[in-house]
GROMACS .gro file of N, CA and C in nm:
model
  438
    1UNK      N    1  -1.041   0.582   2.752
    1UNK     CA    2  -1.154   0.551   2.666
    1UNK      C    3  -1.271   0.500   2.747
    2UNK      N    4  -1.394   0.498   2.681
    2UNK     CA    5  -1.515   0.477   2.752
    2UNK      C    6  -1.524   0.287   2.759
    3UNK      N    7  -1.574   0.220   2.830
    3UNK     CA    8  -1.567   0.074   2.825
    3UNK      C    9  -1.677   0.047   2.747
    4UNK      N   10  -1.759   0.148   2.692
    4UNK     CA   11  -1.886   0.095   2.607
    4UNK      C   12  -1.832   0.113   2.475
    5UNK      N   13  -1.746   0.209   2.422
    5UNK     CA   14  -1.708   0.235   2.329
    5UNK      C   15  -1.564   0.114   2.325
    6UNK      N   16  -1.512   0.085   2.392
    6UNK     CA   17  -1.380  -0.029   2.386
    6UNK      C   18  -1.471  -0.169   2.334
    7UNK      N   19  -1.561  -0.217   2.447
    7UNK     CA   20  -1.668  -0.342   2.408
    7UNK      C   21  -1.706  -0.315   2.245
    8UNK      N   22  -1.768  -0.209   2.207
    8UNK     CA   23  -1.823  -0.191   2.108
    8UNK      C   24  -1.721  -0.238   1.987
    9UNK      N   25  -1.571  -0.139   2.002
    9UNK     CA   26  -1.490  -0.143   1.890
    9UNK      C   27  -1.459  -0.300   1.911
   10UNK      N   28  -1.402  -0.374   2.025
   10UNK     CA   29  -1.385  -0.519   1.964
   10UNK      C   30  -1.525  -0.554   1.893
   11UNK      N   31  -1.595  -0.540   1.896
   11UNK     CA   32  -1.703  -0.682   1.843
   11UNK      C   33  -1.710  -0.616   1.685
   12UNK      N   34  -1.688  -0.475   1.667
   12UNK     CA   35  -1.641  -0.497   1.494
   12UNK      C   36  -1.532  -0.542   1.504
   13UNK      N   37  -1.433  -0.516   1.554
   13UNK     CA   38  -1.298  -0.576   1.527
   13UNK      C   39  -1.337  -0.781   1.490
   14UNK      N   40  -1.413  -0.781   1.602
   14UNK     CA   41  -1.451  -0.971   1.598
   14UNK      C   42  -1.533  -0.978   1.469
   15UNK      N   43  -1.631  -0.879   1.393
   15UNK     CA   44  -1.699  -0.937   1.306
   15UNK      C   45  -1.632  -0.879   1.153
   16UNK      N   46  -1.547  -0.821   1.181
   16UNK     CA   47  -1.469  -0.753   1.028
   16UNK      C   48  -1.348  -0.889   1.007
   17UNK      N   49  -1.337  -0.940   1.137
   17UNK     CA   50  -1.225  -1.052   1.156
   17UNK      C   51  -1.304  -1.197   1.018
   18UNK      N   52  -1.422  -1.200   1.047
   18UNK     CA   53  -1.509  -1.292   0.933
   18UNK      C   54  -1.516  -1.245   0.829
   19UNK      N   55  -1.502  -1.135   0.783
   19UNK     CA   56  -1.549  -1.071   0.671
   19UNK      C   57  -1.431  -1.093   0.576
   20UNK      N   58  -1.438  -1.107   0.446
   20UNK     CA   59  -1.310  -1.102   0.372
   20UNK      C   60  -1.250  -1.037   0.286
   21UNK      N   61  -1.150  -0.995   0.229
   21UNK     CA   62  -1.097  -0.924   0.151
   21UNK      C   63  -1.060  -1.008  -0.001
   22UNK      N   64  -1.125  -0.914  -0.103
   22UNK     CA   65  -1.158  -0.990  -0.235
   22UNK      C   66  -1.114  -0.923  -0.326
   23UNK      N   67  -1.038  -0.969  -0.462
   23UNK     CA   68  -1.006  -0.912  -0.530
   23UNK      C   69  -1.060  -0.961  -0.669
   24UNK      N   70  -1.103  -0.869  -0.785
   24UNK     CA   71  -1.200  -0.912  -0.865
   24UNK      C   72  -1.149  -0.828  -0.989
   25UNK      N   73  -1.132  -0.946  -1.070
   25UNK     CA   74  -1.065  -0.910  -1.207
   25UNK      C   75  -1.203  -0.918  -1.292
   26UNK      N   76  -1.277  -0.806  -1.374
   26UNK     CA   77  -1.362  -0.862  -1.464
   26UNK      C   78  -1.348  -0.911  -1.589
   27UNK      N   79  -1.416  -1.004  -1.613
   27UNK     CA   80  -1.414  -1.085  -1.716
   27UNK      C   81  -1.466  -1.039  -1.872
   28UNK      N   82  -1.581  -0.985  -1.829
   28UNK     CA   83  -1.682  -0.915  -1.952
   28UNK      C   84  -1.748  -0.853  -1.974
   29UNK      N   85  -1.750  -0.814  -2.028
   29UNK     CA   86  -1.818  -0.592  -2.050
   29UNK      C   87  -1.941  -0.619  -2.076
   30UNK      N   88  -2.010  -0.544  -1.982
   30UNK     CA   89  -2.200  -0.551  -2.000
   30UNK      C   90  -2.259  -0.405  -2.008
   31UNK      N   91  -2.340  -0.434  -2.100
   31UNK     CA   92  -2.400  -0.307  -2.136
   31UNK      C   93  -2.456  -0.244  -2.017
   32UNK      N   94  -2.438  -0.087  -2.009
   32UNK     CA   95  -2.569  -0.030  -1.867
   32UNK      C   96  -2.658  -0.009  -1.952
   33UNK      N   97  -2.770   0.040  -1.799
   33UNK     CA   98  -2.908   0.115  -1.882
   33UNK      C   99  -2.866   0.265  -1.938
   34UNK      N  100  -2.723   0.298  -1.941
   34UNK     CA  101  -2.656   0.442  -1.991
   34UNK      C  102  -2.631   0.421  -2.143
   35UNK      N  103  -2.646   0.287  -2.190
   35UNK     CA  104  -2.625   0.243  -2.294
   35UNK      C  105  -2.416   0.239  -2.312
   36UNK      N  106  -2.388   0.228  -2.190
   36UNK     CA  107  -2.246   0.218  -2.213
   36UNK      C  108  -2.123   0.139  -2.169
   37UNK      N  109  -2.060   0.055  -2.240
   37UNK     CA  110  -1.997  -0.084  -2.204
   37UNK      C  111  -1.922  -0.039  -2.051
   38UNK      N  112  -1.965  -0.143  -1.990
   38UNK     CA  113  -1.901  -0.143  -1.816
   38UNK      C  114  -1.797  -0.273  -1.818
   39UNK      N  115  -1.728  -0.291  -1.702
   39UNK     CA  116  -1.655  -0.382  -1.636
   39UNK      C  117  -1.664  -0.413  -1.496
   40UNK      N  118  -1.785  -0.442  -1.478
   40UNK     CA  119  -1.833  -0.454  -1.329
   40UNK      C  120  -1.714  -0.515  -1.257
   41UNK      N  121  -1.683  -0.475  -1.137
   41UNK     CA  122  -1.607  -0.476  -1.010
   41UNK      C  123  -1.614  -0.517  -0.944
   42UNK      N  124  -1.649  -0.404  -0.817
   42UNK     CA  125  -1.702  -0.405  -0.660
   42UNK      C  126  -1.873  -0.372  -0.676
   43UNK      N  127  -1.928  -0.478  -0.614
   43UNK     CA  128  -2.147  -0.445  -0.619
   43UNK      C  129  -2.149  -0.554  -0.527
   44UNK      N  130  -2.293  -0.548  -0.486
   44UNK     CA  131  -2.365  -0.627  -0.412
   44UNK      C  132  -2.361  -0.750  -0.453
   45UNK      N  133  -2.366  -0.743  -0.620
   45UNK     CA  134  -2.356  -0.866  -0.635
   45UNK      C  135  -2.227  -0.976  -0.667
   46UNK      N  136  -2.137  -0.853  -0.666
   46UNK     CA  137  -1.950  -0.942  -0.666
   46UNK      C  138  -1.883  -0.986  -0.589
   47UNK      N  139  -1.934  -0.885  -0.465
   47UNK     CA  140  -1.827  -0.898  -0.383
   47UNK      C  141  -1.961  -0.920  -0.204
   48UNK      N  142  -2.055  -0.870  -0.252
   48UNK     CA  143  -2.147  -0.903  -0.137
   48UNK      C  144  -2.134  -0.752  -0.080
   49UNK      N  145  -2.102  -0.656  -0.158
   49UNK     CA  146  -2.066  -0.496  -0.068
   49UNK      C  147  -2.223  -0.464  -0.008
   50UNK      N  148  -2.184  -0.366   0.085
   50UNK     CA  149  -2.342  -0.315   0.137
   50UNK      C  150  -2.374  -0.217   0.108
   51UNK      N  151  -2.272  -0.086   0.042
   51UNK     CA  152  -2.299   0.024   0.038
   51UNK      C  153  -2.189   0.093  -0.091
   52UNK      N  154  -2.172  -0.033  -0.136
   52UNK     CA  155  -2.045   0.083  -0.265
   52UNK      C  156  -2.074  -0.026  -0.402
   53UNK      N  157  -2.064   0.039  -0.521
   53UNK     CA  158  -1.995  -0.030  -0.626
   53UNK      C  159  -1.899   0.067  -0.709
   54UNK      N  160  -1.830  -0.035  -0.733
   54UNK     CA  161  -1.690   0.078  -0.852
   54UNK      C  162  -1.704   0.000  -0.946
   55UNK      N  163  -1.687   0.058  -1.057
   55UNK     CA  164  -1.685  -0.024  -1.194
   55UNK      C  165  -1.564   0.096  -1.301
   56UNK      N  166  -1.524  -0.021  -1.432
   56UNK     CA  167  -1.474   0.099  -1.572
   56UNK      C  168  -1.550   0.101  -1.625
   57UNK      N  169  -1.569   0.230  -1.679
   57UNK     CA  170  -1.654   0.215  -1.759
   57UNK      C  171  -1.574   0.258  -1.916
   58UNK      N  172  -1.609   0.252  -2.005
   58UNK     CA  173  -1.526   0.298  -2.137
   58UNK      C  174  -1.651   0.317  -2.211
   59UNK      N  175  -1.605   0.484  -2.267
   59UNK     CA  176  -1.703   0.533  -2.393
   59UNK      C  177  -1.566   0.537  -2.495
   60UNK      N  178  -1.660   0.477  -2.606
   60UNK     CA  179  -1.636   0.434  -2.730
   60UNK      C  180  -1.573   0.600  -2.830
   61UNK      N  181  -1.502   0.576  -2.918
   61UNK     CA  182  -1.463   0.703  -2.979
   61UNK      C  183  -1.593   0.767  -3.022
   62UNK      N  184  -1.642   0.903  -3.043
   62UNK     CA  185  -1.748   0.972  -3.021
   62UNK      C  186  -1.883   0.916  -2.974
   63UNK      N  187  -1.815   0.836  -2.886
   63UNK     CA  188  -1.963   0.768  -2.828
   63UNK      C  189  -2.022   0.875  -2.709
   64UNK      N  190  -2.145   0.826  -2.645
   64UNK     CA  191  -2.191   0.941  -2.543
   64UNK      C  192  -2.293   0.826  -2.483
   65UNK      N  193  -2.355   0.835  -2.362
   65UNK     CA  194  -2.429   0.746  -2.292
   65UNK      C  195  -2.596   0.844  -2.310
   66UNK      N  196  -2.670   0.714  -2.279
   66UNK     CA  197  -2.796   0.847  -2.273
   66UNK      C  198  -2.827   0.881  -2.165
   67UNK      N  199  -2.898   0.968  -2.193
   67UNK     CA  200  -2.904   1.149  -2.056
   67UNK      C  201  -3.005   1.043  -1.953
   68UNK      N  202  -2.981   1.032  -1.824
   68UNK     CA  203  -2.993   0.994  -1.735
   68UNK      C  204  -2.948   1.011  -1.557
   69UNK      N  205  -3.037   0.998  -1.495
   69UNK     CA  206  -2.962   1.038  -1.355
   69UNK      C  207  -2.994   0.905  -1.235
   70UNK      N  208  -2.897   0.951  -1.133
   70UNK     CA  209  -2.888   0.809  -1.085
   70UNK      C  210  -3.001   0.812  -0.948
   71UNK      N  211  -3.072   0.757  -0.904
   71UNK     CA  212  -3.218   0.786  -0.849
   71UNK      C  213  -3.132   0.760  -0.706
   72UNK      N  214  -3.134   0.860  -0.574
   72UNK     CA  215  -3.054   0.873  -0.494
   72UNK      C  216  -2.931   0.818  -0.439
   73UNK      N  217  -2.874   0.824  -0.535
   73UNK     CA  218  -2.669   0.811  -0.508
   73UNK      C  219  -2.599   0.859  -0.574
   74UNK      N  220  -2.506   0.916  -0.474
   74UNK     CA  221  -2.382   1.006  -0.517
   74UNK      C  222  -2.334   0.944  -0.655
   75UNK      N  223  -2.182   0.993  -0.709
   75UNK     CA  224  -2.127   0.957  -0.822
   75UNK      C  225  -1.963   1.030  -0.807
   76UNK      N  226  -1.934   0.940  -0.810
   76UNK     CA  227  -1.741   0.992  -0.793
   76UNK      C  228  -1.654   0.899  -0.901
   77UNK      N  229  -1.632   0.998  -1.036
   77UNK     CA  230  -1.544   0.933  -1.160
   77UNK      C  231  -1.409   0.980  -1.125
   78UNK      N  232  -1.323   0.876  -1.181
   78UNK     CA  233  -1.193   0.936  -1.177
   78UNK      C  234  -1.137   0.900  -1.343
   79UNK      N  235  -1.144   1.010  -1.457
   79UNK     CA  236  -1.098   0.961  -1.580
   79UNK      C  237  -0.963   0.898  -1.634
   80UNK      N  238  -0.934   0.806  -1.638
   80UNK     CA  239  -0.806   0.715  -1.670
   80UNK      C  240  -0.730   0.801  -1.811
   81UNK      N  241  -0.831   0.785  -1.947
   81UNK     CA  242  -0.820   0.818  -1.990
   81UNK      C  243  -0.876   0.938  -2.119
   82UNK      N  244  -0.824   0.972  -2.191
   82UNK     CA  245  -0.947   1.056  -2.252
   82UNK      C  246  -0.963   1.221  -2.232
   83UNK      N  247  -1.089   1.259  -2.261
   83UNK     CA  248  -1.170   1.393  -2.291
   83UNK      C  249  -1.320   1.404  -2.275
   84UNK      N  250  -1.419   1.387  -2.139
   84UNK     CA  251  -1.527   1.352  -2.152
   84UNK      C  252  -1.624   1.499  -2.130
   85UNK      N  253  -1.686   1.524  -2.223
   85UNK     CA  254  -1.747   1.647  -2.120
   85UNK      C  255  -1.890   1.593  -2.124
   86UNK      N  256  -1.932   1.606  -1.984
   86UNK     CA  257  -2.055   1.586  -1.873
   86UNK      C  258  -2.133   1.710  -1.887
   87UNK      N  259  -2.265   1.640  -1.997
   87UNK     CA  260  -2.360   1.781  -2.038
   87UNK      C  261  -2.448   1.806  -1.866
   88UNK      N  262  -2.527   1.884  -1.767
   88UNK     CA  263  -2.615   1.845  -1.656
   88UNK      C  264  -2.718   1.931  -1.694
   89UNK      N  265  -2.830   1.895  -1.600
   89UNK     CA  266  -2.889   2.009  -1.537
   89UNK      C  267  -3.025   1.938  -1.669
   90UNK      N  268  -3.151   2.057  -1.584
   90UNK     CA  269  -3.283   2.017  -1.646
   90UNK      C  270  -3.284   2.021  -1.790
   91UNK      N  271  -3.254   2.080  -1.832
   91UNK     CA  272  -3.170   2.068  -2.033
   91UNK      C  273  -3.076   2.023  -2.082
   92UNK      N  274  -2.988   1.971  -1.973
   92UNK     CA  275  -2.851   1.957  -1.951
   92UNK      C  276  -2.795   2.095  -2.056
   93UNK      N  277  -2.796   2.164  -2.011
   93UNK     CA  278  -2.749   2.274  -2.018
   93UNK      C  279  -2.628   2.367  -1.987
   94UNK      N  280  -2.603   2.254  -1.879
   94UNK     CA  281  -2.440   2.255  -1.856
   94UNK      C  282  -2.374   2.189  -1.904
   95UNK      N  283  -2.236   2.228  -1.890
   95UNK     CA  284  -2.151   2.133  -1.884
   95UNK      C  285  -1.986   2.138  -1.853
   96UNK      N  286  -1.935   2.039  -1.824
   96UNK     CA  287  -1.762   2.019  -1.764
   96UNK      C  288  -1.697   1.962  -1.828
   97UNK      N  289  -1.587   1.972  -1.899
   97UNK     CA  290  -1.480   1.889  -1.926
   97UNK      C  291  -1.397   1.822  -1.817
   98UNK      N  292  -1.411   1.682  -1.868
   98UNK     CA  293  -1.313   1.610  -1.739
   98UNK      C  294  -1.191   1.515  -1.847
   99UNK      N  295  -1.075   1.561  -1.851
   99UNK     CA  296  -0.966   1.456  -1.888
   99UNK      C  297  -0.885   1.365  -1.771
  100UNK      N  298  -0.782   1.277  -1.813
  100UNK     CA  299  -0.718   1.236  -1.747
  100UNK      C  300  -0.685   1.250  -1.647
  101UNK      N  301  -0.663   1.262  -1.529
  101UNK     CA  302  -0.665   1.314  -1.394
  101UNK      C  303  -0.729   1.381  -1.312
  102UNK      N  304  -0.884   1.374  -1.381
  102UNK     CA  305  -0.955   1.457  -1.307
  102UNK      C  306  -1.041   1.360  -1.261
  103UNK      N  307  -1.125   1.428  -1.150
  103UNK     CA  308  -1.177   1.351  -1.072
  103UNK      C  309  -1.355   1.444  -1.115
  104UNK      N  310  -1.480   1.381  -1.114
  104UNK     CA  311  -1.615   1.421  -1.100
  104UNK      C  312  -1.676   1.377  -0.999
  105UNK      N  313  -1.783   1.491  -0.974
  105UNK     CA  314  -1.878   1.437  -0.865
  105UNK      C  315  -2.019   1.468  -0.950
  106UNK      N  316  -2.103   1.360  -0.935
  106UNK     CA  317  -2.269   1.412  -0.999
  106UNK      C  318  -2.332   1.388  -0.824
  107UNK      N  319  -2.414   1.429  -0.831
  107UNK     CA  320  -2.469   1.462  -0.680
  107UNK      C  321  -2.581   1.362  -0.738
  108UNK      N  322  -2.664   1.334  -0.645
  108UNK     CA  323  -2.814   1.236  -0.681
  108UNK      C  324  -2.886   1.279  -0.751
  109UNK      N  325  -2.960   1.252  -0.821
  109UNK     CA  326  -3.071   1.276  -0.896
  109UNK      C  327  -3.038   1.389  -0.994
  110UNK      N  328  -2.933   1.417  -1.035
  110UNK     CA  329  -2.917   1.528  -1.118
  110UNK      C  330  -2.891   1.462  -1.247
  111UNK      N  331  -3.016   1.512  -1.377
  111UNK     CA  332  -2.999   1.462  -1.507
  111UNK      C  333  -2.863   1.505  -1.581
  112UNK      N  334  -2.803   1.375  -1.649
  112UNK     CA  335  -2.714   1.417  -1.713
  112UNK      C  336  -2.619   1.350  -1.816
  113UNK      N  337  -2.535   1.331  -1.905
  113UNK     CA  338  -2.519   1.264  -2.001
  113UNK      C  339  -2.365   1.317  -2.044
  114UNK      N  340  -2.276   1.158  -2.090
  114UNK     CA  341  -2.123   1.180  -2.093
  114UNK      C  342  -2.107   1.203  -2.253
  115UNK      N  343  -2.020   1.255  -2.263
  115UNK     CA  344  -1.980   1.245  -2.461
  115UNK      C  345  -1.839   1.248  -2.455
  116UNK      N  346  -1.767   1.136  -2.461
  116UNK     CA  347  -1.674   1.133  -2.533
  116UNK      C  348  -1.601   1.210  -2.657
  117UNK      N  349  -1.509   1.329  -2.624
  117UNK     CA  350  -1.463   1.453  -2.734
  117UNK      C  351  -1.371   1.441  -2.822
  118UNK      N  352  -1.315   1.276  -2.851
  118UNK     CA  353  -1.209   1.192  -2.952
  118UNK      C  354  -1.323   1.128  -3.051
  119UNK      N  355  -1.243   1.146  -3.154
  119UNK     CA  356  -1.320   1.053  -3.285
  119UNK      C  357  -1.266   0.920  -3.263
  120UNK      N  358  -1.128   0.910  -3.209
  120UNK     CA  359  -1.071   0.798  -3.266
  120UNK      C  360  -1.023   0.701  -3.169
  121UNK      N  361  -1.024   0.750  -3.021
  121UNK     CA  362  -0.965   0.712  -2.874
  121UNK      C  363  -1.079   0.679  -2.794
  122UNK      N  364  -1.095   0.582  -2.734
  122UNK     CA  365  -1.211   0.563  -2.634
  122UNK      C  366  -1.135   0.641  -2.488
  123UNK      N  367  -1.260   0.683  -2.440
  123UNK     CA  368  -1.277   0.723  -2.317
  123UNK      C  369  -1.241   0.602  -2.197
  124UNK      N  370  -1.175   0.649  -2.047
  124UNK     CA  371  -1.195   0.581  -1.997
  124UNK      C  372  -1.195   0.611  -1.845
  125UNK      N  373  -1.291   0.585  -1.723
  125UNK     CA  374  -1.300   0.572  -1.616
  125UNK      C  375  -1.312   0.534  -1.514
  126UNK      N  376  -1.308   0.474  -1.391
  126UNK     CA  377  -1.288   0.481  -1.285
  126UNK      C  378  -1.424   0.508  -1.227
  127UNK      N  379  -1.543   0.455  -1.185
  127UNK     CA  380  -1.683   0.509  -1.144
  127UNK      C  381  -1.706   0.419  -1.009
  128UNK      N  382  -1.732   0.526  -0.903
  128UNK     CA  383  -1.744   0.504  -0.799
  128UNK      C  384  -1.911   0.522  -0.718
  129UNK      N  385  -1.988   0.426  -0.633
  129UNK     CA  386  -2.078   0.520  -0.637
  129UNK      C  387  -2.161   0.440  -0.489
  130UNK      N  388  -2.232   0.520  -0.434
  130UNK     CA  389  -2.238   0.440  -0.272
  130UNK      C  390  -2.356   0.424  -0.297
  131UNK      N  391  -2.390   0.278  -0.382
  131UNK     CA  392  -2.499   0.209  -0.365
  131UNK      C  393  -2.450   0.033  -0.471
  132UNK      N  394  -2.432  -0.027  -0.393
  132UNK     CA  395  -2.458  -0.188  -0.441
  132UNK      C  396  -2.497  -0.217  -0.552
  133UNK      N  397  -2.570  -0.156  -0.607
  133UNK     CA  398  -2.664  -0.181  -0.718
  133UNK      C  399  -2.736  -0.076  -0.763
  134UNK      N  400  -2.634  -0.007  -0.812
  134UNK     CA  401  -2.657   0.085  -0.880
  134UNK      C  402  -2.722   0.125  -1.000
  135UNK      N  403  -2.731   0.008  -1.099
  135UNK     CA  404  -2.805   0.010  -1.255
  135UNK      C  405  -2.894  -0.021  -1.204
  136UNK      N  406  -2.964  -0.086  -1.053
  136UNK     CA  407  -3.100  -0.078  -1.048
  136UNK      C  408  -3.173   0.045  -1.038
  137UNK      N  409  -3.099   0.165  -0.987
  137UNK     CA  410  -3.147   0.286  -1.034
  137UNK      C  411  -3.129   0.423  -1.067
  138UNK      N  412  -3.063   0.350  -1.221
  138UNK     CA  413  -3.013   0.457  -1.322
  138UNK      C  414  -3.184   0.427  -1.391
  139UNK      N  415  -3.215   0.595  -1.400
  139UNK     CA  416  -3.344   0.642  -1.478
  139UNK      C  417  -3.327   0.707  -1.574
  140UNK      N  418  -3.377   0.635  -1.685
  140UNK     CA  419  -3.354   0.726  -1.857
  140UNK      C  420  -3.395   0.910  -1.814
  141UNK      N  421  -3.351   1.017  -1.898
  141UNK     CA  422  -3.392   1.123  -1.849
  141UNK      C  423  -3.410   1.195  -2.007
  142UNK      N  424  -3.525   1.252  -2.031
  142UNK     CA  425  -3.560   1.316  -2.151
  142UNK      C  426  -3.623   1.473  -2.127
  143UNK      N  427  -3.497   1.555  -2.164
  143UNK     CA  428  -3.509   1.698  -2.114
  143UNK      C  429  -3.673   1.699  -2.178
  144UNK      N  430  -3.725   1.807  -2.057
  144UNK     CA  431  -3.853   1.880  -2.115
  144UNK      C  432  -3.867   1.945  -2.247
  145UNK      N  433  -3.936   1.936  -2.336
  145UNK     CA  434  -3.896   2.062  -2.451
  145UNK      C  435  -3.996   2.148  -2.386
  146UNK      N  436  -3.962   2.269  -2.418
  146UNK     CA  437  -3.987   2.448  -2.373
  146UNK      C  438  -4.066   2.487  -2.486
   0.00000   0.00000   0.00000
């Protein structure tokens, strides 16, 4: 190995040695700007992260969040439970069904909006996303009319 690259790896090794490992039960469901009850997690502001938050989120039986996109950061759901289909695109004009074991990706800035496909079962997920503070920029999104 190179001795710049050995020096280098101890001194993260020395400063990950300060850093700590946290575990975070949430307490109470806060509304997003998606209009949809969360269980904040892992953020900048829980855990002190620099570059991730995960949260649950749960849509309500035929509930749906409003059409919105997340102003440059990825998006990685993993659905617990449920039937959600993810309308996208400049009309949202698309769209995916994601149940139980599936995993989503929304790429940045792409408009788009969840609907819950149970009358009677809430939705539930797993939302992953590489930015700290992330509801600081979720942007309402109101397709163009044509």
């Amino acid at each position: 190995m190179r001795p710049d690259y050995d020096a280098a790896a101890r001194r993260r090794v020395l400063e990950a040695d300060m850093a700590q490992v946290q575990a975070v039960r949430p307490e109470r469901e806060v509304l997003t700007r998606q209009r949809l009850p969360y269980f904040v997690g892992i953020s900048g502001s829980t855990v002190a992260s620099s570059g991730l938050s995960m949260h649950l989120v749960v849509i309500p039986p035929g509930g749906r969040s409003e059409p919105h996109s997340h102003q440059g950061y990825e998006t990685g759901i993993y659905v617990l439970e449920g039937r959600v289909r993810t309308r996208w695109g400049r009309q949202l004009e698309h769209s995916v069904v994601s149940e139980a074991g599936d995993f989503l990706f929304i790429p940045p800035d792409v408009p788009h909006e969840a609907l819950n496909l149970s009358d009677t079962e809430p939705a539930r997920a797993i939302v992953a996303r590489n930015d700290p503070a992330e509801q600081d920029k979720v942007l309402p999104y109101q397709p163009p009319v044509l």
